[in-house]
PDB file of C-alpha atoms and ligand atoms in Angstrom:
ATOM      1  CA  UNK A   4       0.050   0.042  -0.005  1.00 85.00           C
ATOM      2  CA  UNK A   5       2.896   2.428   0.774  1.00 94.00           C
ATOM      3  CA  UNK A   6       6.099   2.179  -1.217  1.00 95.00           C
ATOM      4  CA  UNK A   7       9.331   3.968  -0.558  1.00 97.00           C
ATOM      5  CA  UNK A   8      10.505   5.581  -3.947  1.00 96.00           C
ATOM      6  CA  UNK A   9      13.344   7.539  -5.264  1.00 92.00           C
ATOM      7  CA  UNK A  10      12.991  11.267  -5.527  1.00 80.00           C
ATOM      8  CA  UNK A  11      10.811  11.860  -8.739  1.00 93.00           C
ATOM      9  CA  UNK A  12      10.741  14.675 -11.257  1.00 96.00           C
ATOM     10  CA  UNK A  13       8.423  17.567 -10.898  1.00 97.00           C
ATOM     11  CA  UNK A  14       6.777  16.403 -14.270  1.00 97.00           C
ATOM     12  CA  UNK A  15       5.823  13.126 -12.726  1.00 97.00           C
ATOM     13  CA  UNK A  16       4.540  14.707  -9.591  1.00 97.00           C
ATOM     14  CA  UNK A  17       2.385  17.136 -11.726  1.00 98.00           C
ATOM     15  CA  UNK A  18       1.139  14.165 -13.818  1.00 97.00           C
ATOM     16  CA  UNK A  19      -0.146  12.446 -10.618  1.00 96.00           C
ATOM     17  CA  UNK A  20      -2.036  15.661  -9.669  1.00 97.00           C
ATOM     18  CA  UNK A  21      -3.383  15.850 -13.073  1.00 97.00           C
ATOM     19  CA  UNK A  22      -5.022  12.501 -12.774  1.00 95.00           C
ATOM     20  CA  UNK A  23      -6.404  13.349  -9.369  1.00 94.00           C
ATOM     21  CA  UNK A  24      -7.551  16.861 -10.259  1.00 96.00           C
ATOM     22  CA  UNK A  25     -11.204  16.236 -11.246  1.00 95.00           C
ATOM     23  CA  UNK A  26     -11.785  13.915  -8.238  1.00 93.00           C
ATOM     24  CA  UNK A  27     -10.276  16.647  -5.821  1.00 95.00           C
ATOM     25  CA  UNK A  28     -12.506  19.283  -7.305  1.00 97.00           C
ATOM     26  CA  UNK A  29     -15.533  17.051  -6.699  1.00 95.00           C
ATOM     27  CA  UNK A  30     -14.270  15.952  -3.273  1.00 92.00           C
ATOM     28  CA  UNK A  31     -13.934  19.587  -2.118  1.00 96.00           C
ATOM     29  CA  UNK A  32     -16.809  21.257  -3.649  1.00 96.00           C
ATOM     30  CA  UNK A  33     -19.252  18.504  -2.455  1.00 95.00           C
ATOM     31  CA  UNK A  34     -18.004  18.872   1.122  1.00 94.00           C
ATOM     32  CA  UNK A  35     -17.062  15.097   1.207  1.00 93.00           C
ATOM     33  CA  UNK A  36     -13.473  16.338   2.131  1.00 95.00           C
ATOM     34  CA  UNK A  37     -14.546  17.209   5.758  1.00 96.00           C
ATOM     35  CA  UNK A  38     -10.952  18.285   6.635  1.00 97.00           C
ATOM     36  CA  UNK A  39     -10.760  20.989   3.878  1.00 98.00           C
ATOM     37  CA  UNK A  40     -14.193  22.375   4.591  1.00 98.00           C
ATOM     38  CA  UNK A  41     -14.451  22.083   8.278  1.00 98.00           C
ATOM     39  CA  UNK A  42     -10.882  22.247   9.645  1.00 98.00           C
ATOM     40  CA  UNK A  43      -8.320  23.634   7.444  1.00 98.00           C
ATOM     41  CA  UNK A  44     -10.088  26.173   5.037  1.00 98.00           C
ATOM     42  CA  UNK A  45     -11.846  28.033   8.155  1.00 98.00           C
ATOM     43  CA  UNK A  46      -8.546  28.172  10.044  1.00 98.00           C
ATOM     44  CA  UNK A  47      -6.459  29.334   7.029  1.00 98.00           C
ATOM     45  CA  UNK A  48      -8.930  31.920   5.900  1.00 98.00           C
ATOM     46  CA  UNK A  49      -9.257  33.365   9.352  1.00 98.00           C
ATOM     47  CA  UNK A  50      -5.530  33.530   9.759  1.00 98.00           C
ATOM     48  CA  UNK A  51      -5.168  35.133   6.184  1.00 98.00           C
ATOM     49  CA  UNK A  52      -7.905  37.552   6.996  1.00 98.00           C
ATOM     50  CA  UNK A  53      -5.988  38.936  10.006  1.00 98.00           C
ATOM     51  CA  UNK A  54      -3.106  39.816   7.699  1.00 98.00           C
ATOM     52  CA  UNK A  55      -5.263  42.426   5.689  1.00 97.00           C
ATOM     53  CA  UNK A  56      -3.346  41.541   2.669  1.00 98.00           C
ATOM     54  CA  UNK A  57      -3.693  43.317  -0.618  1.00 97.00           C
ATOM     55  CA  UNK A  58      -1.777  40.634  -2.729  1.00 97.00           C
ATOM     56  CA  UNK A  59      -1.731  36.903  -2.018  1.00 98.00           C
ATOM     57  CA  UNK A  60      -0.210  33.930  -3.739  1.00 98.00           C
ATOM     58  CA  UNK A  61      -1.719  30.566  -3.089  1.00 98.00           C
ATOM     59  CA  UNK A  62       1.332  28.348  -3.474  1.00 99.00           C
ATOM     60  CA  UNK A  63       0.366  24.704  -4.696  1.00 98.00           C
ATOM     61  CA  UNK A  64      -3.215  25.978  -5.366  1.00 99.00           C
ATOM     62  CA  UNK A  65      -4.417  22.809  -7.026  1.00 98.00           C
ATOM     63  CA  UNK A  66      -7.873  23.214  -8.473  1.00 98.00           C
ATOM     64  CA  UNK A  67      -8.084  26.577  -7.024  1.00 98.00           C
ATOM     65  CA  UNK A  68     -10.952  26.294  -4.413  1.00 98.00           C
ATOM     66  CA  UNK A  69      -8.988  28.039  -1.648  1.00 98.00           C
ATOM     67  CA  UNK A  70      -7.706  30.415  -4.053  1.00 98.00           C
ATOM     68  CA  UNK A  71     -11.226  31.417  -4.839  1.00 98.00           C
ATOM     69  CA  UNK A  72     -12.155  31.684  -1.176  1.00 98.00           C
ATOM     70  CA  UNK A  73      -9.005  33.960  -0.526  1.00 98.00           C
ATOM     71  CA  UNK A  74     -10.108  36.052  -3.473  1.00 98.00           C
ATOM     72  CA  UNK A  75     -13.219  36.981  -1.728  1.00 97.00           C
ATOM     73  CA  UNK A  76     -11.232  38.615   0.962  1.00 95.00           C
ATOM     74  CA  UNK A  77      -8.309  40.073  -0.963  1.00 96.00           C
ATOM     75  CA  UNK A  78      -7.777  42.573  -3.773  1.00 96.00           C
ATOM     76  CA  UNK A  79      -5.538  40.277  -5.827  1.00 97.00           C
ATOM     77  CA  UNK A  80      -4.853  36.600  -5.747  1.00 98.00           C
ATOM     78  CA  UNK A  81      -2.576  34.310  -7.851  1.00 98.00           C
ATOM     79  CA  UNK A  82      -2.814  30.400  -7.650  1.00 98.00           C
ATOM     80  CA  UNK A  83       0.430  28.688  -8.606  1.00 98.00           C
ATOM     81  CA  UNK A  84       0.560  25.022  -9.281  1.00 98.00           C
ATOM     82  CA  UNK A  85       2.715  22.694 -11.620  1.00 98.00           C
ATOM     83  CA  UNK A  86      -0.243  20.414 -12.624  1.00 98.00           C
ATOM     84  CA  UNK A  87      -1.869  21.592 -15.858  1.00 98.00           C
ATOM     85  CA  UNK A  88      -5.115  19.732 -15.398  1.00 98.00           C
ATOM     86  CA  UNK A  89      -5.361  21.423 -11.849  1.00 98.00           C
ATOM     87  CA  UNK A  90      -4.854  24.920 -13.260  1.00 99.00           C
ATOM     88  CA  UNK A  91      -7.026  24.230 -16.086  1.00 98.00           C
ATOM     89  CA  UNK A  92     -10.071  23.400 -13.715  1.00 98.00           C
ATOM     90  CA  UNK A  93      -9.083  26.239 -11.560  1.00 99.00           C
ATOM     91  CA  UNK A  94      -9.196  28.755 -14.521  1.00 98.00           C
ATOM     92  CA  UNK A  95     -12.418  27.430 -15.796  1.00 98.00           C
ATOM     93  CA  UNK A  96     -14.127  27.841 -12.466  1.00 98.00           C
ATOM     94  CA  UNK A  97     -12.303  30.743 -10.791  1.00 98.00           C
ATOM     95  CA  UNK A  98     -10.616  32.595 -13.607  1.00 98.00           C
ATOM     96  CA  UNK A  99     -12.649  35.589 -13.029  1.00 98.00           C
ATOM     97  CA  UNK A 100     -11.798  35.899  -9.340  1.00 98.00           C
ATOM     98  CA  UNK A 101      -8.043  34.957  -9.482  1.00 98.00           C
ATOM     99  CA  UNK A 102      -4.979  34.586 -11.536  1.00 98.00           C
ATOM    100  CA  UNK A 103      -3.462  31.255 -12.170  1.00 98.00           C
ATOM    101  CA  UNK A 104       0.135  30.468 -12.970  1.00 98.00           C
ATOM    102  CA  UNK A 105       1.169  26.949 -14.224  1.00 98.00           C
ATOM    103  CA  UNK A 106       4.371  26.041 -12.880  1.00 98.00           C
ATOM    104  CA  UNK A 107       6.209  25.502  -9.455  1.00 98.00           C
ATOM    105  CA  UNK A 108       6.485  28.106  -6.977  1.00 98.00           C
ATOM    106  CA  UNK A 109      10.266  28.062  -7.703  1.00 98.00           C
ATOM    107  CA  UNK A 110       9.581  28.862 -11.317  1.00 98.00           C
ATOM    108  CA  UNK A 111       7.087  31.616 -10.375  1.00 98.00           C
ATOM    109  CA  UNK A 112       9.535  33.262  -7.999  1.00 98.00           C
ATOM    110  CA  UNK A 113      12.268  33.091 -10.685  1.00 97.00           C
ATOM    111  CA  UNK A 114      10.082  34.647 -13.317  1.00 93.00           C
ATOM    112  CA  UNK A 115       7.812  37.146 -11.456  1.00 87.00           C
ATOM    113  CA  UNK A 116       8.605  40.315  -9.666  1.00 80.00           C
ATOM    114  CA  UNK A 117       6.145  39.865  -6.764  1.00 76.00           C
ATOM    115  CA  UNK A 118       6.022  41.923  -3.485  1.00 93.00           C
ATOM    116  CA  UNK A 119       3.071  39.915  -2.169  1.00 98.00           C
ATOM    117  CA  UNK A 120       1.767  40.392   1.292  1.00 98.00           C
ATOM    118  CA  UNK A 121       0.988  36.867   2.003  1.00 98.00           C
ATOM    119  CA  UNK A 122       1.595  33.447   0.654  1.00 98.00           C
ATOM    120  CA  UNK A 123      -0.714  30.486   1.623  1.00 99.00           C
ATOM    121  CA  UNK A 124       0.405  26.859   1.164  1.00 99.00           C
ATOM    122  CA  UNK A 125      -2.404  24.612   2.019  1.00 98.00           C
ATOM    123  CA  UNK A 126      -1.366  20.867   2.292  1.00 98.00           C
ATOM    124  CA  UNK A 127       1.669  21.410   0.065  1.00 98.00           C
ATOM    125  CA  UNK A 128       4.886  21.273   2.135  1.00 98.00           C
ATOM    126  CA  UNK A 129       4.676  17.371   2.519  1.00 98.00           C
ATOM    127  CA  UNK A 130       4.188  17.159  -1.301  1.00 97.00           C
ATOM    128  CA  UNK A 131       7.111  19.302  -2.464  1.00 98.00           C
ATOM    129  CA  UNK A 132      10.346  17.498  -3.220  1.00 97.00           C
ATOM    130  CA  UNK A 133      12.655  20.116  -2.241  1.00 98.00           C
ATOM    131  CA  UNK A 134      11.509  21.917   0.850  1.00 98.00           C
ATOM    132  CA  UNK A 135      14.259  24.332   1.055  1.00 98.00           C
ATOM    133  CA  UNK A 136      13.908  25.663  -2.400  1.00 98.00           C
ATOM    134  CA  UNK A 137      10.082  25.938  -2.034  1.00 98.00           C
ATOM    135  CA  UNK A 138      10.359  27.997   1.242  1.00 98.00           C
ATOM    136  CA  UNK A 139      13.278  30.099  -0.058  1.00 98.00           C
ATOM    137  CA  UNK A 140      10.981  30.958  -3.170  1.00 98.00           C
ATOM    138  CA  UNK A 141       8.134  31.939  -0.713  1.00 98.00           C
ATOM    139  CA  UNK A 142      10.697  34.303   1.011  1.00 98.00           C
ATOM    140  CA  UNK A 143      11.691  35.800  -2.467  1.00 97.00           C
ATOM    141  CA  UNK A 144       8.129  36.426  -3.321  1.00 98.00           C
ATOM    142  CA  UNK A 145       7.131  38.318  -0.202  1.00 98.00           C
ATOM    143  CA  UNK A 146       7.643  41.902   0.845  1.00 97.00           C
ATOM    144  CA  UNK A 147       9.569  42.281   4.203  1.00 97.00           C
ATOM    145  CA  UNK A 148       7.084  41.705   7.005  1.00 98.00           C
ATOM    146  CA  UNK A 149       4.848  39.628   4.728  1.00 98.00           C
ATOM    147  CA  UNK A 150       3.362  36.434   5.970  1.00 98.00           C
ATOM    148  CA  UNK A 151       3.940  32.764   4.904  1.00 99.00           C
ATOM    149  CA  UNK A 152       0.855  30.751   6.198  1.00 99.00           C
ATOM    150  CA  UNK A 153       1.146  26.964   5.699  1.00 99.00           C
ATOM    151  CA  UNK A 154      -0.897  23.717   6.639  1.00 99.00           C
ATOM    152  CA  UNK A 155       0.823  20.319   6.261  1.00 98.00           C
ATOM    153  CA  UNK A 156       0.221  16.813   7.799  1.00 98.00           C
ATOM    154  CA  UNK A 157       1.506  16.676  11.289  1.00 98.00           C
ATOM    155  CA  UNK A 158       5.007  15.134  11.158  1.00 98.00           C
ATOM    156  CA  UNK A 159       4.449  13.366  14.544  1.00 98.00           C
ATOM    157  CA  UNK A 160       1.121  11.880  13.855  1.00 98.00           C
ATOM    158  CA  UNK A 161       0.699  11.449  10.240  1.00 98.00           C
ATOM    159  CA  UNK A 162       2.596   8.169  10.113  1.00 98.00           C
ATOM    160  CA  UNK A 163       0.248   6.854  12.831  1.00 97.00           C
ATOM    161  CA  UNK A 164      -3.211   7.924  11.396  1.00 95.00           C
ATOM    162  CA  UNK A 165      -2.140   7.413   7.797  1.00 94.00           C
ATOM    163  CA  UNK A 166      -0.817   4.122   8.501  1.00 95.00           C
ATOM    164  CA  UNK A 167       2.844   4.047   7.359  1.00 97.00           C
ATOM    165  CA  UNK A 168       4.369   3.927  10.892  1.00 98.00           C
ATOM    166  CA  UNK A 169       4.800   0.117  10.695  1.00 97.00           C
ATOM    167  CA  UNK A 170       6.357   0.102   7.236  1.00 98.00           C
ATOM    168  CA  UNK A 171       9.884  -1.411   7.344  1.00 97.00           C
ATOM    169  CA  UNK A 172      11.478   1.683   5.577  1.00 98.00           C
ATOM    170  CA  UNK A 173       9.933   4.166   8.241  1.00 98.00           C
ATOM    171  CA  UNK A 174      12.401   6.199  10.366  1.00 98.00           C
ATOM    172  CA  UNK A 175      10.818   9.209  12.018  1.00 98.00           C
ATOM    173  CA  UNK A 176      14.083  11.143  11.539  1.00 98.00           C
ATOM    174  CA  UNK A 177      14.635  10.456   7.951  1.00 98.00           C
ATOM    175  CA  UNK A 178      13.143  12.379   5.097  1.00 98.00           C
ATOM    176  CA  UNK A 179      11.521   9.716   2.998  1.00 98.00           C
ATOM    177  CA  UNK A 180       9.547  10.059  -0.432  1.00 98.00           C
ATOM    178  CA  UNK A 181       6.753   7.433  -0.597  1.00 97.00           C
ATOM    179  CA  UNK A 182       3.753   6.512  -2.904  1.00 96.00           C
ATOM    180  CA  UNK A 183       0.408   5.896  -1.180  1.00 92.00           C
ATOM    181  CA  UNK A 184      -2.942   5.560  -2.487  1.00 87.00           C
ATOM    182  CA  UNK A 185      -4.736   8.883  -2.485  1.00 81.00           C
ATOM    183  CA  UNK A 186      -7.449   8.765   0.057  1.00 71.00           C
ATOM    184  CA  UNK A 187      -9.163  11.007   2.518  1.00 66.00           C
ATOM    185  CA  UNK A 188     -11.089   9.748   5.395  1.00 64.00           C
ATOM    186  CA  UNK A 189     -14.550   9.805   4.170  1.00 61.00           C
ATOM    187  CA  UNK A 190     -13.885   8.823   0.567  1.00 63.00           C
ATOM    188  CA  UNK A 191     -11.212   6.095   0.889  1.00 58.00           C
ATOM    189  CA  UNK A 192     -11.468   4.220  -2.548  1.00 62.00           C
ATOM    190  CA  UNK A 193      -9.897   6.394  -4.993  1.00 66.00           C
ATOM    191  CA  UNK A 194      -7.851   4.119  -7.228  1.00 74.00           C
ATOM    192  CA  UNK A 195      -5.095   6.545  -7.731  1.00 87.00           C
ATOM    193  CA  UNK A 196      -1.838   7.323  -5.899  1.00 89.00           C
ATOM    194  CA  UNK A 197       0.318  10.343  -4.942  1.00 93.00           C
ATOM    195  CA  UNK A 198       3.801  10.791  -3.855  1.00 96.00           C
ATOM    196  CA  UNK A 199       4.425  12.326  -0.581  1.00 96.00           C
ATOM    197  CA  UNK A 200       7.546  13.089   1.583  1.00 98.00           C
ATOM    198  CA  UNK A 201       7.620  12.097   5.376  1.00 98.00           C
ATOM    199  CA  UNK A 202       9.886  14.611   7.182  1.00 98.00           C
ATOM    200  CA  UNK A 203      10.661  15.114  10.919  1.00 98.00           C
ATOM    201  CA  UNK A 204       9.439  18.234  12.545  1.00 98.00           C
ATOM    202  CA  UNK A 205      13.073  19.691  12.904  1.00 98.00           C
ATOM    203  CA  UNK A 206      13.345  19.685   8.985  1.00 98.00           C
ATOM    204  CA  UNK A 207      10.251  21.901   8.650  1.00 98.00           C
ATOM    205  CA  UNK A 208      11.395  24.313  11.441  1.00 98.00           C
ATOM    206  CA  UNK A 209      15.028  24.392  10.195  1.00 98.00           C
ATOM    207  CA  UNK A 210      13.970  25.095   6.652  1.00 98.00           C
ATOM    208  CA  UNK A 211      11.699  27.874   7.622  1.00 98.00           C
ATOM    209  CA  UNK A 212      14.056  29.544   9.976  1.00 98.00           C
ATOM    210  CA  UNK A 213      17.060  28.940   7.622  1.00 98.00           C
ATOM    211  CA  UNK A 214      15.086  30.854   4.898  1.00 98.00           C
ATOM    212  CA  UNK A 215      15.061  33.966   7.212  1.00 98.00           C
ATOM    213  CA  UNK A 216      11.363  33.498   8.380  1.00 98.00           C
ATOM    214  CA  UNK A 217      10.348  33.887  12.045  1.00 98.00           C
ATOM    215  CA  UNK A 218       7.841  31.291  13.195  1.00 98.00           C
ATOM    216  CA  UNK A 219       5.253  33.505  14.903  1.00 98.00           C
ATOM    217  CA  UNK A 220       2.481  30.872  15.800  1.00 98.00           C
ATOM    218  CA  UNK A 221       1.805  27.093  15.268  1.00 98.00           C
ATOM    219  CA  UNK A 222      -1.492  25.553  15.574  1.00 98.00           C
ATOM    220  CA  UNK A 223      -2.800  22.037  15.835  1.00 98.00           C
ATOM    221  CA  UNK A 224      -6.353  22.233  14.845  1.00 98.00           C
ATOM    222  CA  UNK A 225      -8.959  19.565  15.854  1.00 98.00           C
ATOM    223  CA  UNK A 226     -12.456  19.197  14.399  1.00 98.00           C
ATOM    224  CA  UNK A 227     -15.417  20.034  16.626  1.00 98.00           C
ATOM    225  CA  UNK A 228     -17.236  17.071  18.227  1.00 98.00           C
ATOM    226  CA  UNK A 229     -20.040  17.237  15.686  1.00 98.00           C
ATOM    227  CA  UNK A 230     -17.594  17.166  12.723  1.00 98.00           C
ATOM    228  CA  UNK A 231     -15.385  14.448  14.553  1.00 98.00           C
ATOM    229  CA  UNK A 232     -18.379  12.121  14.704  1.00 97.00           C
ATOM    230  CA  UNK A 233     -18.608  12.208  10.873  1.00 96.00           C
ATOM    231  CA  UNK A 234     -15.099  10.729  10.379  1.00 95.00           C
ATOM    232  CA  UNK A 235     -14.868   6.924  10.062  1.00 93.00           C
ATOM    233  CA  UNK A 236     -12.209   6.961  12.905  1.00 94.00           C
ATOM    234  CA  UNK A 237     -12.389   9.837  15.496  1.00 96.00           C
ATOM    235  CA  UNK A 238      -9.301  11.947  15.767  1.00 98.00           C
ATOM    236  CA  UNK A 239      -7.192  10.957  18.503  1.00 97.00           C
ATOM    237  CA  UNK A 240      -4.454  13.710  18.156  1.00 97.00           C
ATOM    238  CA  UNK A 241      -3.997  16.662  15.779  1.00 98.00           C
ATOM    239  CA  UNK A 242      -3.474  15.457  12.192  1.00 98.00           C
ATOM    240  CA  UNK A 243      -2.359  18.799  10.840  1.00 98.00           C
ATOM    241  CA  UNK A 244       0.095  21.492  11.728  1.00 98.00           C
ATOM    242  CA  UNK A 245      -0.558  25.101  10.835  1.00 98.00           C
ATOM    243  CA  UNK A 246       1.927  27.942  10.851  1.00 98.00           C
ATOM    244  CA  UNK A 247       2.076  31.731  10.610  1.00 99.00           C
ATOM    245  CA  UNK A 248       5.862  32.647   9.647  1.00 99.00           C
ATOM    246  CA  UNK A 249       7.000  36.288   9.104  1.00 98.00           C
ATOM    247  CA  UNK A 250       9.512  37.227   6.433  1.00 98.00           C
ATOM    248  CA  UNK A 251      12.337  38.931   7.922  1.00 97.00           C
TER     249      UNK A 251
HETATM  250  C1  LIG B 930      -2.376  18.085  -1.673  1.00 86.34           C
HETATM  251  S1  LIG B 930      -2.415  19.192  -3.079  1.00 86.34           S
HETATM  252  C2  LIG B 930      -3.091  20.597  -2.409  1.00 86.34           C
HETATM  253  C3  LIG B 930      -3.751  21.527  -3.283  1.00 86.34           C
HETATM  254  C4  LIG B 930      -4.421  22.766  -2.719  1.00 86.34           C
HETATM  255  N1  LIG B 930      -3.680  23.668  -1.935  1.00 86.34           N
HETATM  256  C5  LIG B 930      -5.680  22.461  -1.999  1.00 86.34           C
HETATM  257  O1  LIG B 930      -6.021  23.179  -1.029  1.00 86.34           O
HETATM  258  O2  LIG B 930      -6.661  21.816  -2.361  1.00 86.34           O
HETATM  259  C6  LIG B 930      -0.674  19.575  -3.209  1.00 86.34           C
HETATM  260  C7  LIG B 930      -0.435  20.586  -4.395  1.00 86.34           C
HETATM  261  O3  LIG B 930       0.956  20.932  -4.424  1.00 86.34           O
HETATM  262  C8  LIG B 930       1.373  20.954  -5.828  1.00 86.34           C
HETATM  263  N2  LIG B 930       2.798  21.179  -5.803  1.00 86.34           N
HETATM  264  C9  LIG B 930       3.829  20.218  -5.578  1.00 86.34           C
HETATM  265  N3  LIG B 930       5.121  20.728  -5.782  1.00 86.34           N
HETATM  266  C10 LIG B 930       4.879  22.174  -5.921  1.00 86.34           C
HETATM  267  C11 LIG B 930       5.920  23.195  -5.996  1.00 86.34           C
HETATM  268  N4  LIG B 930       7.108  22.913  -5.980  1.00 86.34           N
HETATM  269  N5  LIG B 930       5.312  24.208  -6.175  1.00 86.34           N
HETATM  270  C12 LIG B 930       4.054  24.674  -6.262  1.00 86.34           C
HETATM  271  N6  LIG B 930       3.051  23.666  -6.020  1.00 86.34           N
HETATM  272  C13 LIG B 930       3.516  22.357  -5.783  1.00 86.34           C
HETATM  273  C14 LIG B 930       0.746  19.753  -6.446  1.00 86.34           C
HETATM  274  O4  LIG B 930       0.841  19.984  -7.846  1.00 86.34           O
HETATM  275  C15 LIG B 930      -0.733  19.674  -5.950  1.00 86.34           C
HETATM  276  O5  LIG B 930      -1.616  20.467  -6.556  1.00 86.34           O
END
């Protein structure tokens, strides 16, 4: 079910997200993705709103649903993602409210002169192949004092609730690229896979601090009891980690 793999190319990663894009769109707009609707999006939108940002980059925007929600509270939003199918869905549905760039955040940072107030990356850090270059690109795209707000799988608890803790290759302290069937709790039978990267907490912290961000706040959100009851397995611990980082 889980398979440790060698590092892949970004083209291979984009192709995986191309295949998943129509399913992700349906899962999120239908509300079947409980975590997006009830845990992550509300928390991220509230943190983003507190920034009073004029210009926002949604890094790793996928099919653009969060980008569109950010656009409702911001003057200018650009979604950035290397998956052509995701960007095409995003443009078709949300092209009027936000701009979309096809490419990695690294490519966007190398080609665009942006002085963004805010970068949001929802569930992207555990999917990027090169964490340092992704975070450095976020730093390059922000104005001094701008914010980088991320959510990612919780490095301590993801191995347990996702189920790879007992894999023979798993070592908490080692960055490991692995393939897994793509599944969300309430919709487990999608017959596609994605590539993800396990990293210990120290890798995230050191990469963020090493790129000259100050970590201002960390959050470990939990669902309300009512929402928790709708998951096949109740949450025993936080499944995600959110952070607000300030560009120095
Ligand atoms: C789990 S999806 C999250 C999508 C979206 N943020 C959402 O809220 O649904 C991870 C996304 O990160 C994108 N991604 C991977 N590496 C990236 C990079 N270096 N720069 C920008 N996006 C990247 C993938 O193409 C994929 O769409």
